[in-house]
Coordinates of C-alpha atoms in Angstrom, one line a residue:
Chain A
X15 CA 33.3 57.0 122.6
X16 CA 29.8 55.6 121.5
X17 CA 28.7 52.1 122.1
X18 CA 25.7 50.5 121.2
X19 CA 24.6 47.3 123.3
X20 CA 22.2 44.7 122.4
X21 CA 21.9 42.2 125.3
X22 CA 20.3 39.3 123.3
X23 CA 22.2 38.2 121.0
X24 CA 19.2 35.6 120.5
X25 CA 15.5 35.5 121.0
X26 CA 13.1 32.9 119.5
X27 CA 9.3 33.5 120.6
X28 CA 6.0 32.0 118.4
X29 CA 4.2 33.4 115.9
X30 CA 1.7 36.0 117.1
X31 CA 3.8 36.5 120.5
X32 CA 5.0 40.0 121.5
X33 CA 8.5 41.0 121.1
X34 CA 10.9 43.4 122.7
X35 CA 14.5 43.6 121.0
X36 CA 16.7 45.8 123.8
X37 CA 19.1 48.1 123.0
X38 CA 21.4 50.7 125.0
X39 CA 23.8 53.2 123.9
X40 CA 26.7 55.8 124.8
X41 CA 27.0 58.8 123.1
X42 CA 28.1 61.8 124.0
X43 CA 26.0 64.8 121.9
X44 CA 23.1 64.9 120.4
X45 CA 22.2 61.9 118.4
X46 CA 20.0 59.7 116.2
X47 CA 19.0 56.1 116.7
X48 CA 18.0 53.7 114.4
X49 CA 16.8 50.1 113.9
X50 CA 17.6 48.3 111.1
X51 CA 16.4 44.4 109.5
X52 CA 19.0 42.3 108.3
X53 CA 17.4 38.9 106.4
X54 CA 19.8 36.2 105.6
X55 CA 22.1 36.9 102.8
X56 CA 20.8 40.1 102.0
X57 CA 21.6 44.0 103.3
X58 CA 20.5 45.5 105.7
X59 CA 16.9 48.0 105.3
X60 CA 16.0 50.6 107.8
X61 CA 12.8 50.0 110.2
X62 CA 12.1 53.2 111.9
X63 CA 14.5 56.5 113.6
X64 CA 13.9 58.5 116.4
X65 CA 15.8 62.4 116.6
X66 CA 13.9 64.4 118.6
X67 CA 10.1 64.6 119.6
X68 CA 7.7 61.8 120.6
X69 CA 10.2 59.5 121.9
X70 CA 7.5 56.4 120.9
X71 CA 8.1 56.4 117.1
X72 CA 6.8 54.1 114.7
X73 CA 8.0 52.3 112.0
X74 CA 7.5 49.5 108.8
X75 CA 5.6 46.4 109.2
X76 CA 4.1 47.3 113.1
X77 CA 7.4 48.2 114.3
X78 CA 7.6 50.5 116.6
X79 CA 10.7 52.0 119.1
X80 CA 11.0 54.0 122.3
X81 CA 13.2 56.4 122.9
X82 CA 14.5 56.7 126.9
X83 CA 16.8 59.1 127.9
X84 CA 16.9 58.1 131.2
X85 CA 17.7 55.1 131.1
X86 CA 19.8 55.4 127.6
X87 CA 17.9 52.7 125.8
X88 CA 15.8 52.3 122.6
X89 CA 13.9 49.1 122.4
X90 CA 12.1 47.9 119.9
X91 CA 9.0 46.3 119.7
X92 CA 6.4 44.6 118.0
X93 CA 2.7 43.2 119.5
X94 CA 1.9 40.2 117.0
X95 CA 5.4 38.8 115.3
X96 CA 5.1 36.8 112.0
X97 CA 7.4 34.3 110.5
X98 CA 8.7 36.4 108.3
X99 CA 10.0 38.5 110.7
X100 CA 12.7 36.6 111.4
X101 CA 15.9 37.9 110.6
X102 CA 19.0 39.8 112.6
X103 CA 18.2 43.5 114.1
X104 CA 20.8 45.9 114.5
X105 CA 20.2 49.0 116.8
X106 CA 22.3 51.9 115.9
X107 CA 23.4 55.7 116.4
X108 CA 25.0 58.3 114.5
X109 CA 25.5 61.9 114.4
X110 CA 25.1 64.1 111.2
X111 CA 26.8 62.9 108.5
X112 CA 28.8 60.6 110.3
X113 CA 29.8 56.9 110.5
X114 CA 27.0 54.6 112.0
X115 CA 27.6 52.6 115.1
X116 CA 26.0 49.2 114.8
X117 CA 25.1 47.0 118.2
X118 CA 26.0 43.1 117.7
X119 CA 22.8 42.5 116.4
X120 CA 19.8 40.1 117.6
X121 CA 18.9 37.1 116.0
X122 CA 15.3 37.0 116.1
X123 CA 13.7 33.4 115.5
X124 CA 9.6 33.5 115.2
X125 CA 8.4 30.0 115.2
X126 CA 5.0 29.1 113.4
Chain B
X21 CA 12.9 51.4 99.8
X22 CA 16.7 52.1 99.2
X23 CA 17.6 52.6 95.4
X24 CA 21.6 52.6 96.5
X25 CA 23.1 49.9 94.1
X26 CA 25.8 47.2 94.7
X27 CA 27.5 45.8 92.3
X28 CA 28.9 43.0 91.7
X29 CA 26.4 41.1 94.6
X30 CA 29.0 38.3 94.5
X31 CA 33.2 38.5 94.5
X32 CA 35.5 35.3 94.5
X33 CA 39.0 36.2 94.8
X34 CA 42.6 34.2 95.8
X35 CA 45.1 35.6 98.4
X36 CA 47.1 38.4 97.2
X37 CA 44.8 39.3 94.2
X38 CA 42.6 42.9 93.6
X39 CA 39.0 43.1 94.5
X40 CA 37.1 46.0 93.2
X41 CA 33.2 47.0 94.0
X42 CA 31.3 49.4 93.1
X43 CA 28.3 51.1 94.1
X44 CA 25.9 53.8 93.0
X45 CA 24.4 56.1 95.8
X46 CA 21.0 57.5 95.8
X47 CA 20.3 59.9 93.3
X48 CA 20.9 63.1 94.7
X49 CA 22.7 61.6 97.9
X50 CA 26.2 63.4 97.4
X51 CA 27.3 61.2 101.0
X52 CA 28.4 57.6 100.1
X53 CA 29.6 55.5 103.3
X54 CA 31.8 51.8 102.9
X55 CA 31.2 49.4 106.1
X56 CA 32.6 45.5 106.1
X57 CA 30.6 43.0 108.1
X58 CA 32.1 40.2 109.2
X59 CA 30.8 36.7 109.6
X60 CA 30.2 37.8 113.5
X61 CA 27.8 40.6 112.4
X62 CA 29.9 42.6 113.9
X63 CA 30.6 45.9 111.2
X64 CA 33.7 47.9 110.7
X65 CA 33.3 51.8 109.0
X66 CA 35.7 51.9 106.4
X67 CA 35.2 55.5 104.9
X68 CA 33.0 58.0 103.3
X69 CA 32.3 61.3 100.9
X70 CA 31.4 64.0 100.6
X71 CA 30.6 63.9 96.8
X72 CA 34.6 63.6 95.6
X73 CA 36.2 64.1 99.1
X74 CA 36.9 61.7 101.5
X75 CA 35.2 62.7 104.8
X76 CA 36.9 60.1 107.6
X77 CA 39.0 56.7 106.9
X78 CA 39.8 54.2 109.3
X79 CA 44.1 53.2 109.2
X80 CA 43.1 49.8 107.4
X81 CA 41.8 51.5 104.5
X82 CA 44.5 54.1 104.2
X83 CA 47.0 51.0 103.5
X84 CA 45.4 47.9 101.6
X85 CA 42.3 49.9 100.5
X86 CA 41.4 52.8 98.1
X87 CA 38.2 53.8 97.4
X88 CA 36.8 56.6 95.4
X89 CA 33.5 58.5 94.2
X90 CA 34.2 59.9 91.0
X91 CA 32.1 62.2 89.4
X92 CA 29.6 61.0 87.0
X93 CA 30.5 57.5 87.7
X94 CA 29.7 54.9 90.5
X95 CA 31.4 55.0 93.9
X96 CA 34.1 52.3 94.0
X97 CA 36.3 50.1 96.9
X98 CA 38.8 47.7 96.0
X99 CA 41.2 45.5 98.0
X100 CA 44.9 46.1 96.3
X101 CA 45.9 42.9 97.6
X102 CA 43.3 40.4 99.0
X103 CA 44.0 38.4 102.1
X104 CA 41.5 35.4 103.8
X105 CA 40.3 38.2 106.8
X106 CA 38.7 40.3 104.0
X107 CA 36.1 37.4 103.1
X108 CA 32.7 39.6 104.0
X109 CA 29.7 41.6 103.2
X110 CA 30.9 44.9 101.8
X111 CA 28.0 47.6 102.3
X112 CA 27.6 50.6 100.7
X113 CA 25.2 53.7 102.1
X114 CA 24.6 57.0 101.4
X115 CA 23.0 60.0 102.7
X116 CA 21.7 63.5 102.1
X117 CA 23.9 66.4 102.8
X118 CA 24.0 67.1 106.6
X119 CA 21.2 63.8 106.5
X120 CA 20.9 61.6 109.7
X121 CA 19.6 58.8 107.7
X122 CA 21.7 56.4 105.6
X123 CA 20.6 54.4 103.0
X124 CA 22.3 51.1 102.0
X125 CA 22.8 48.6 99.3
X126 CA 22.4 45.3 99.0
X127 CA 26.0 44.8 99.7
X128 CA 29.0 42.6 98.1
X129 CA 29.8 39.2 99.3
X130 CA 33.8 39.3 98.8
X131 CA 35.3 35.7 99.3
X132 CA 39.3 35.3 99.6
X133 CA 40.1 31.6 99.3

């Protein structure tokens, strides 16, 4: 069974403040992980992935995500948030071809 | 940026009646994927192709849900007989061939009054 867990379901910091959005998963094979941006009433559009390699990848807009095998977790982050980044993240893991496993999401609030 | 498209963006239907959307995957992205997201955020895979073939379906969709991916012509999903718990964001994806990485539309907002 896979599970993706986000433990904040909310998190509001300022603009210009540092950000870490947690995520963990359970999956059982080899797998890919993925963070995706979700603005209000609109669909959802990929940030970064991580597969294989340098588990620090980096992604649109001075995202970036690492990759811990150890501790099963792929947080993202970002070191200077703007109001526009405020929107609902979804960490999430698949396998080749097959059916994505969202987390509950993160409402992320950046106040000016 | 994803090039999958949605259409229609908006759906307004009454209890009992058909809701169809359609979607158009990536060109060259023969993997099309259907997901509902609730008003929780919380998303439910529906099904997906491979090109005309249905891959994997969930039980919901085998009953009160068809869906297809014609050839030559967009993807579609439609509801045979609406009911108030289907009032959500319908998003389409697709992928390459053996790809890790989906793509996905804009999405349908389907509401059941």
């Amino acid at each position: 069974t896979q599970t993706v867990s986000q433990s904040d379901a909310h998190v509001t910091v300022f603009e210009g403040d540092s950000v870490e959005l947690r995520c963990n998963y359970s999956y059982g094979g080899s797998i890919y992980l993925s963070w995706y941006i979700q603005h209000h009433g609109h669909g959802l559009q990929f940030l970064l992935k991580y597969y294989s390699g340098n588990p620090v990848v980096q992604g649109v807009n001075g995202f970036e995500a690492e990759f811990s095998k150890s501790d099963s977790s792929f947080h993202l982050r970002k070191a200077s948030v703007h109001w526009s980044d405020s929107a609902v993240y979804f960490c999430a893991v698949s396998a080749s071809n097959n059916r994505i496993f969202f987390g509950d999401g993160t409402q992320l609030v950046v106040k000016p | 940026n994803s090039k999958v498209i949605q259409t229609p963006r908006y759906l307004v239907k009454g209890q009992g009646q058909k809701a169809k959307m359609r979607c158009i995957p990536e060109k060259g992205h023969p993997v099309v994927f259907w997901y509902q997201q609730n008003k929780n955020n919380e998303f439910k895979f529906l099904i997906n192709f491979q090109n005309q073939e249905v891959l994997q379906q969930i039980d919901m969709t085998e009953k009160r849900f068809s869906a297809e991916c014609p050839s030559n012509s967009p993807c579609s999903l439609e509801i045979q007989s609406s009911e108030a718990g289907d009032s959500a964001l319908y998003l389409c994806a697709s992928s390459l061939l053996g790809g890790l990485e989906q793509y996905f539309g804009p999405g349908t907002r389907l509401t059941v009054l």
